[in-house]
Amino acid sequence: ILWTFESILKLQDAMAYALQVRDERQEETCRKLNELGFDITMEEARAEAHGNPVLCRAHFAQIMVRKGYAASVKEAFSKYLSVGCYAYSNRQALTGPEAVSLIREAGGIAVAAHLHLIKMPDEPLREYLRELIPYGLDGIEGYYTDYTPDMEQRYRAMAKELGLVISGGTDYHGANKPHISIGKGRGELEIPYSVLDGLRQRHSEIYR
């Protein structure tokens, strides 16, 4: 066992800080939506979360739909809340190397997820991932709800080239994404059991 009690506490502190930054990010999103003329408050967003202390963009999207500012949650994201849109906040608590190092120090498997949202062409993305490997990057997400078949093929090939394992995610978010259920993503996406086997093998190789 390579990790220590101190490394677990360090990860917990980092997670607490990340939640704080996440709250600041939602406040910035709310302010930007107000600047666009939308009458939305943080109090409404918290009420939309129904007691969940973690606010996310989906809560704002649902308010926008209810108030008639967007026809659907998807439209709210594509026009205002997604990466590159005006109301998107890019505040981050940790850099890639910091996040990967913390995960590995705490005995976890570090995987880069949602690669399409990094917004890099394949070659710069490959180099970015390669730079994270010395910090302990173990894998990349090869299955994901919003990936196209071409993305899946490219990212899995990238993982093989870099010697990384593959993870998968349906992006289940409960009532925020009613079209997605646990273990089954959009369309026919199902994560094969072999993905879990690969992650377990990677873990056993690192933490013998």
CSV table of C-alpha atoms in Angstrom, one decimal:
chain,number,residue,atom,x,y,z
A,1,ILE,CA,0.0,0.0,0.0
A,2,LEU,CA,1.6,3.2,-1.2
A,3,TRP,CA,-0.9,5.8,0.0
A,4,THR,CA,-1.0,7.2,3.5
A,5,PHE,CA,-3.6,8.8,5.8
A,6,GLU,CA,-2.0,12.1,5.1
A,7,SER,CA,-2.5,11.7,1.3
A,8,ILE,CA,-6.2,10.9,1.9
A,9,LEU,CA,-6.6,14.1,3.9
A,10,LYS,CA,-4.8,16.0,1.2
A,11,LEU,CA,-7.2,14.7,-1.3
A,12,GLN,CA,-10.2,15.6,0.9
A,13,ASP,CA,-8.9,19.1,1.3
A,14,ALA,CA,-8.5,19.5,-2.4
A,15,MET,CA,-12.0,18.2,-3.0
A,16,ALA,CA,-13.4,20.8,-0.5
A,17,TYR,CA,-11.5,23.5,-2.3
A,18,ALA,CA,-12.8,22.2,-5.6
A,19,LEU,CA,-16.4,22.5,-4.3
A,20,GLN,CA,-15.7,26.1,-3.2
A,21,VAL,CA,-14.4,26.9,-6.7
A,22,ARG,CA,-17.4,25.2,-8.2
A,23,ASP,CA,-19.7,27.4,-6.2
A,24,GLU,CA,-17.8,30.5,-7.4
A,25,ARG,CA,-18.1,29.1,-11.0
A,26,GLN,CA,-21.9,28.9,-10.6
A,27,GLU,CA,-22.1,32.4,-9.3
A,28,GLU,CA,-20.1,33.6,-12.3
A,29,THR,CA,-22.5,31.8,-14.6
A,30,CYS,CA,-25.5,33.4,-12.9
A,31,ARG,CA,-24.0,36.8,-13.2
A,32,LYS,CA,-23.3,36.2,-16.9
A,33,LEU,CA,-26.8,35.0,-17.5
A,34,ASN,CA,-28.1,38.2,-15.8
A,35,GLU,CA,-25.8,40.3,-18.1
A,36,LEU,CA,-27.6,38.6,-21.1
A,37,GLY,CA,-30.9,39.8,-19.7
A,38,PHE,CA,-32.1,36.6,-18.0
A,39,ASP,CA,-33.9,37.0,-14.6
A,40,ILE,CA,-32.3,34.1,-12.7
A,41,THR,CA,-30.9,34.1,-9.2
A,42,MET,CA,-28.6,31.9,-7.1
A,43,GLU,CA,-31.5,31.3,-4.8
A,44,GLU,CA,-33.6,29.9,-7.6
A,45,ALA,CA,-30.7,27.6,-8.6
A,46,ARG,CA,-30.3,26.3,-5.1
A,47,ALA,CA,-34.1,25.6,-5.0
A,48,GLU,CA,-33.8,23.8,-8.3
A,49,ALA,CA,-31.1,21.6,-6.7
A,50,HIS,CA,-33.7,20.4,-4.1
A,51,GLY,CA,-31.2,20.2,-1.2
A,52,ASN,CA,-28.2,19.0,-3.2
A,53,PRO,CA,-25.3,21.2,-2.1
A,54,VAL,CA,-23.6,20.8,-5.4
A,55,LEU,CA,-25.0,23.2,-8.0
A,56,CYS,CA,-24.4,22.6,-11.7
A,57,ARG,CA,-25.2,24.2,-15.0
A,58,ALA,CA,-28.1,21.8,-15.5
A,59,HIS,CA,-29.9,23.6,-12.7
A,60,PHE,CA,-29.7,26.9,-14.5
A,61,ALA,CA,-30.7,25.2,-17.7
A,62,GLN,CA,-33.9,23.9,-16.1
A,63,ILE,CA,-34.8,27.3,-14.8
A,64,MET,CA,-34.2,28.8,-18.3
A,65,VAL,CA,-36.6,26.2,-19.8
A,66,ARG,CA,-39.2,26.8,-17.1
A,67,LYS,CA,-39.1,30.6,-17.6
A,68,GLY,CA,-39.2,30.3,-21.4
A,69,TYR,CA,-35.6,31.4,-22.1
A,70,ALA,CA,-34.8,28.2,-23.8
A,71,ALA,CA,-36.9,25.5,-25.5
A,72,SER,CA,-35.0,22.7,-23.9
A,73,VAL,CA,-32.1,21.9,-21.5
A,74,LYS,CA,-30.1,21.0,-24.6
A,75,GLU,CA,-30.8,24.4,-26.2
A,76,ALA,CA,-29.8,26.2,-23.0
A,77,PHE,CA,-26.5,24.5,-23.0
A,78,SER,CA,-25.8,24.8,-26.7
A,79,LYS,CA,-26.6,28.5,-26.8
A,80,TYR,CA,-25.4,29.8,-23.4
A,81,LEU,CA,-23.9,27.2,-21.0
A,82,SER,CA,-21.5,25.0,-22.9
A,83,VAL,CA,-17.8,25.5,-23.3
A,84,GLY,CA,-17.2,28.5,-25.4
A,85,CYS,CA,-20.6,30.1,-24.8
A,86,TYR,CA,-20.8,33.5,-23.0
A,87,ALA,CA,-22.3,32.2,-19.7
A,88,TYR,CA,-19.8,29.4,-19.4
A,89,SER,CA,-17.3,29.8,-16.5
A,90,ASN,CA,-13.9,28.3,-16.9
A,91,ARG,CA,-12.7,28.6,-13.3
A,92,GLN,CA,-10.8,25.5,-12.2
A,93,ALA,CA,-9.5,24.5,-8.8
A,94,LEU,CA,-6.7,22.2,-10.0
A,95,THR,CA,-4.4,21.9,-13.0
A,96,GLY,CA,-4.3,18.5,-14.8
A,97,PRO,CA,-0.9,17.5,-13.2
A,98,GLU,CA,-2.2,18.5,-9.7
A,99,ALA,CA,-5.4,16.5,-10.1
A,100,VAL,CA,-3.6,13.4,-11.4
A,101,SER,CA,-1.0,13.5,-8.7
A,102,LEU,CA,-3.6,13.8,-5.9
A,103,ILE,CA,-5.5,10.8,-7.2
A,104,ARG,CA,-2.4,8.6,-7.4
A,105,GLU,CA,-1.1,9.7,-4.0
A,106,ALA,CA,-4.4,8.7,-2.5
A,107,GLY,CA,-4.3,5.2,-4.1
A,108,GLY,CA,-6.7,5.8,-7.0
A,109,ILE,CA,-6.7,5.4,-10.8
A,110,ALA,CA,-6.4,8.7,-12.7
A,111,VAL,CA,-8.4,8.9,-15.9
A,112,ALA,CA,-8.9,11.8,-18.3
A,113,ALA,CA,-12.6,12.0,-19.0
A,114,HIS,CA,-14.7,13.9,-21.6
A,115,LEU,CA,-11.8,14.3,-24.0
A,116,HIS,CA,-14.0,16.1,-26.6
A,117,LEU,CA,-14.5,18.9,-24.0
A,118,ILE,CA,-10.8,19.7,-23.8
A,119,LYS,CA,-11.3,21.3,-27.2
A,120,MET,CA,-8.0,20.2,-28.7
A,121,PRO,CA,-7.2,18.7,-32.1
A,122,ASP,CA,-5.9,15.1,-31.8
A,123,GLU,CA,-2.2,15.9,-31.9
A,124,PRO,CA,-2.1,18.6,-29.2
A,125,LEU,CA,-4.5,16.4,-27.1
A,126,ARG,CA,-2.1,13.4,-27.5
A,127,GLU,CA,0.8,15.6,-26.4
A,128,TYR,CA,-1.2,17.0,-23.4
A,129,LEU,CA,-2.0,13.4,-22.3
A,130,ARG,CA,1.6,12.3,-22.8
A,131,GLU,CA,2.7,15.2,-20.5
A,132,LEU,CA,0.3,13.9,-17.7
A,133,ILE,CA,1.7,10.4,-17.8
A,134,PRO,CA,4.8,11.2,-15.6
A,135,TYR,CA,2.4,12.5,-13.0
A,136,GLY,CA,0.5,9.2,-12.9
A,137,LEU,CA,-2.2,9.4,-15.6
A,138,ASP,CA,-3.5,5.8,-16.0
A,139,GLY,CA,-6.2,6.0,-18.6
A,140,ILE,CA,-8.6,8.0,-20.8
A,141,GLU,CA,-12.4,7.7,-21.3
A,142,GLY,CA,-13.0,5.6,-24.3
A,143,TYR,CA,-16.8,5.3,-23.9
A,144,TYR,CA,-19.0,8.3,-23.2
A,145,THR,CA,-22.6,9.3,-23.9
A,146,ASP,CA,-21.7,12.3,-26.1
A,147,TYR,CA,-18.9,10.6,-28.1
A,148,THR,CA,-19.5,10.0,-31.8
A,149,PRO,CA,-18.4,6.6,-33.1
A,150,ASP,CA,-15.4,8.4,-34.7
A,151,MET,CA,-14.4,9.9,-31.3
A,152,GLU,CA,-14.6,6.5,-29.6
A,153,GLN,CA,-12.4,4.9,-32.3
A,154,ARG,CA,-9.8,7.8,-32.1
A,155,TYR,CA,-9.7,8.0,-28.3
A,156,ARG,CA,-9.3,4.2,-27.9
A,157,ALA,CA,-6.5,4.2,-30.5
A,158,MET,CA,-4.9,7.0,-28.6
A,159,ALA,CA,-5.1,5.1,-25.3
A,160,LYS,CA,-3.4,2.1,-26.9
A,161,GLU,CA,-0.7,4.2,-28.4
A,162,LEU,CA,0.1,5.9,-25.1
A,163,GLY,CA,-0.2,2.7,-23.0
A,164,LEU,CA,-3.2,3.9,-21.1
A,165,VAL,CA,-6.3,1.9,-20.0
A,166,ILE,CA,-9.8,2.8,-21.1
A,167,SER,CA,-12.7,3.9,-18.9
A,168,GLY,CA,-16.3,4.5,-19.8
A,169,GLY,CA,-19.2,6.7,-18.5
A,170,THR,CA,-22.9,7.1,-19.3
A,171,ASP,CA,-22.9,10.5,-17.7
A,172,TYR,CA,-25.8,9.6,-15.5
A,173,HIS,CA,-27.0,12.6,-13.5
A,174,GLY,CA,-30.3,11.5,-12.1
A,175,ALA,CA,-33.3,13.7,-12.8
A,176,ASN,CA,-31.0,16.3,-14.5
A,177,LYS,CA,-30.6,13.9,-17.5
A,178,PRO,CA,-33.8,11.7,-17.6
A,179,HIS,CA,-32.8,10.3,-21.0
A,180,ILE,CA,-29.9,8.5,-19.3
A,181,SER,CA,-30.2,5.6,-16.8
A,182,ILE,CA,-27.6,4.0,-14.6
A,183,GLY,CA,-25.3,1.8,-16.8
A,184,LYS,CA,-26.9,2.9,-20.1
A,185,GLY,CA,-26.2,6.1,-22.0
A,186,ARG,CA,-27.7,7.9,-24.9
A,187,GLY,CA,-28.7,5.6,-27.8
A,188,GLU,CA,-27.4,2.1,-27.3
A,189,LEU,CA,-24.3,2.9,-25.2
A,190,GLU,CA,-23.5,0.3,-22.7
A,191,ILE,CA,-20.1,0.0,-21.1
A,192,PRO,CA,-18.5,-3.4,-21.5
A,193,TYR,CA,-17.4,-5.3,-18.4
A,194,SER,CA,-13.9,-5.6,-19.9
A,195,VAL,CA,-13.5,-1.9,-19.0
A,196,LEU,CA,-13.8,-2.6,-15.3
A,197,ASP,CA,-11.4,-5.6,-15.7
A,198,GLY,CA,-8.8,-3.3,-17.3
A,199,LEU,CA,-9.1,-0.7,-14.5
A,200,ARG,CA,-8.7,-3.4,-11.9
A,201,GLN,CA,-5.7,-4.9,-13.6
A,202,ARG,CA,-4.1,-1.4,-13.8
A,203,HIS,CA,-4.8,-0.9,-10.1
A,204,SER,CA,-3.2,-4.2,-9.1
A,205,GLU,CA,-0.1,-3.5,-11.2
A,206,ILE,CA,0.4,-0.1,-9.5
A,207,TYR,CA,-0.5,-1.0,-5.9
A,208,ARG,CA,0.9,-4.5,-5.5
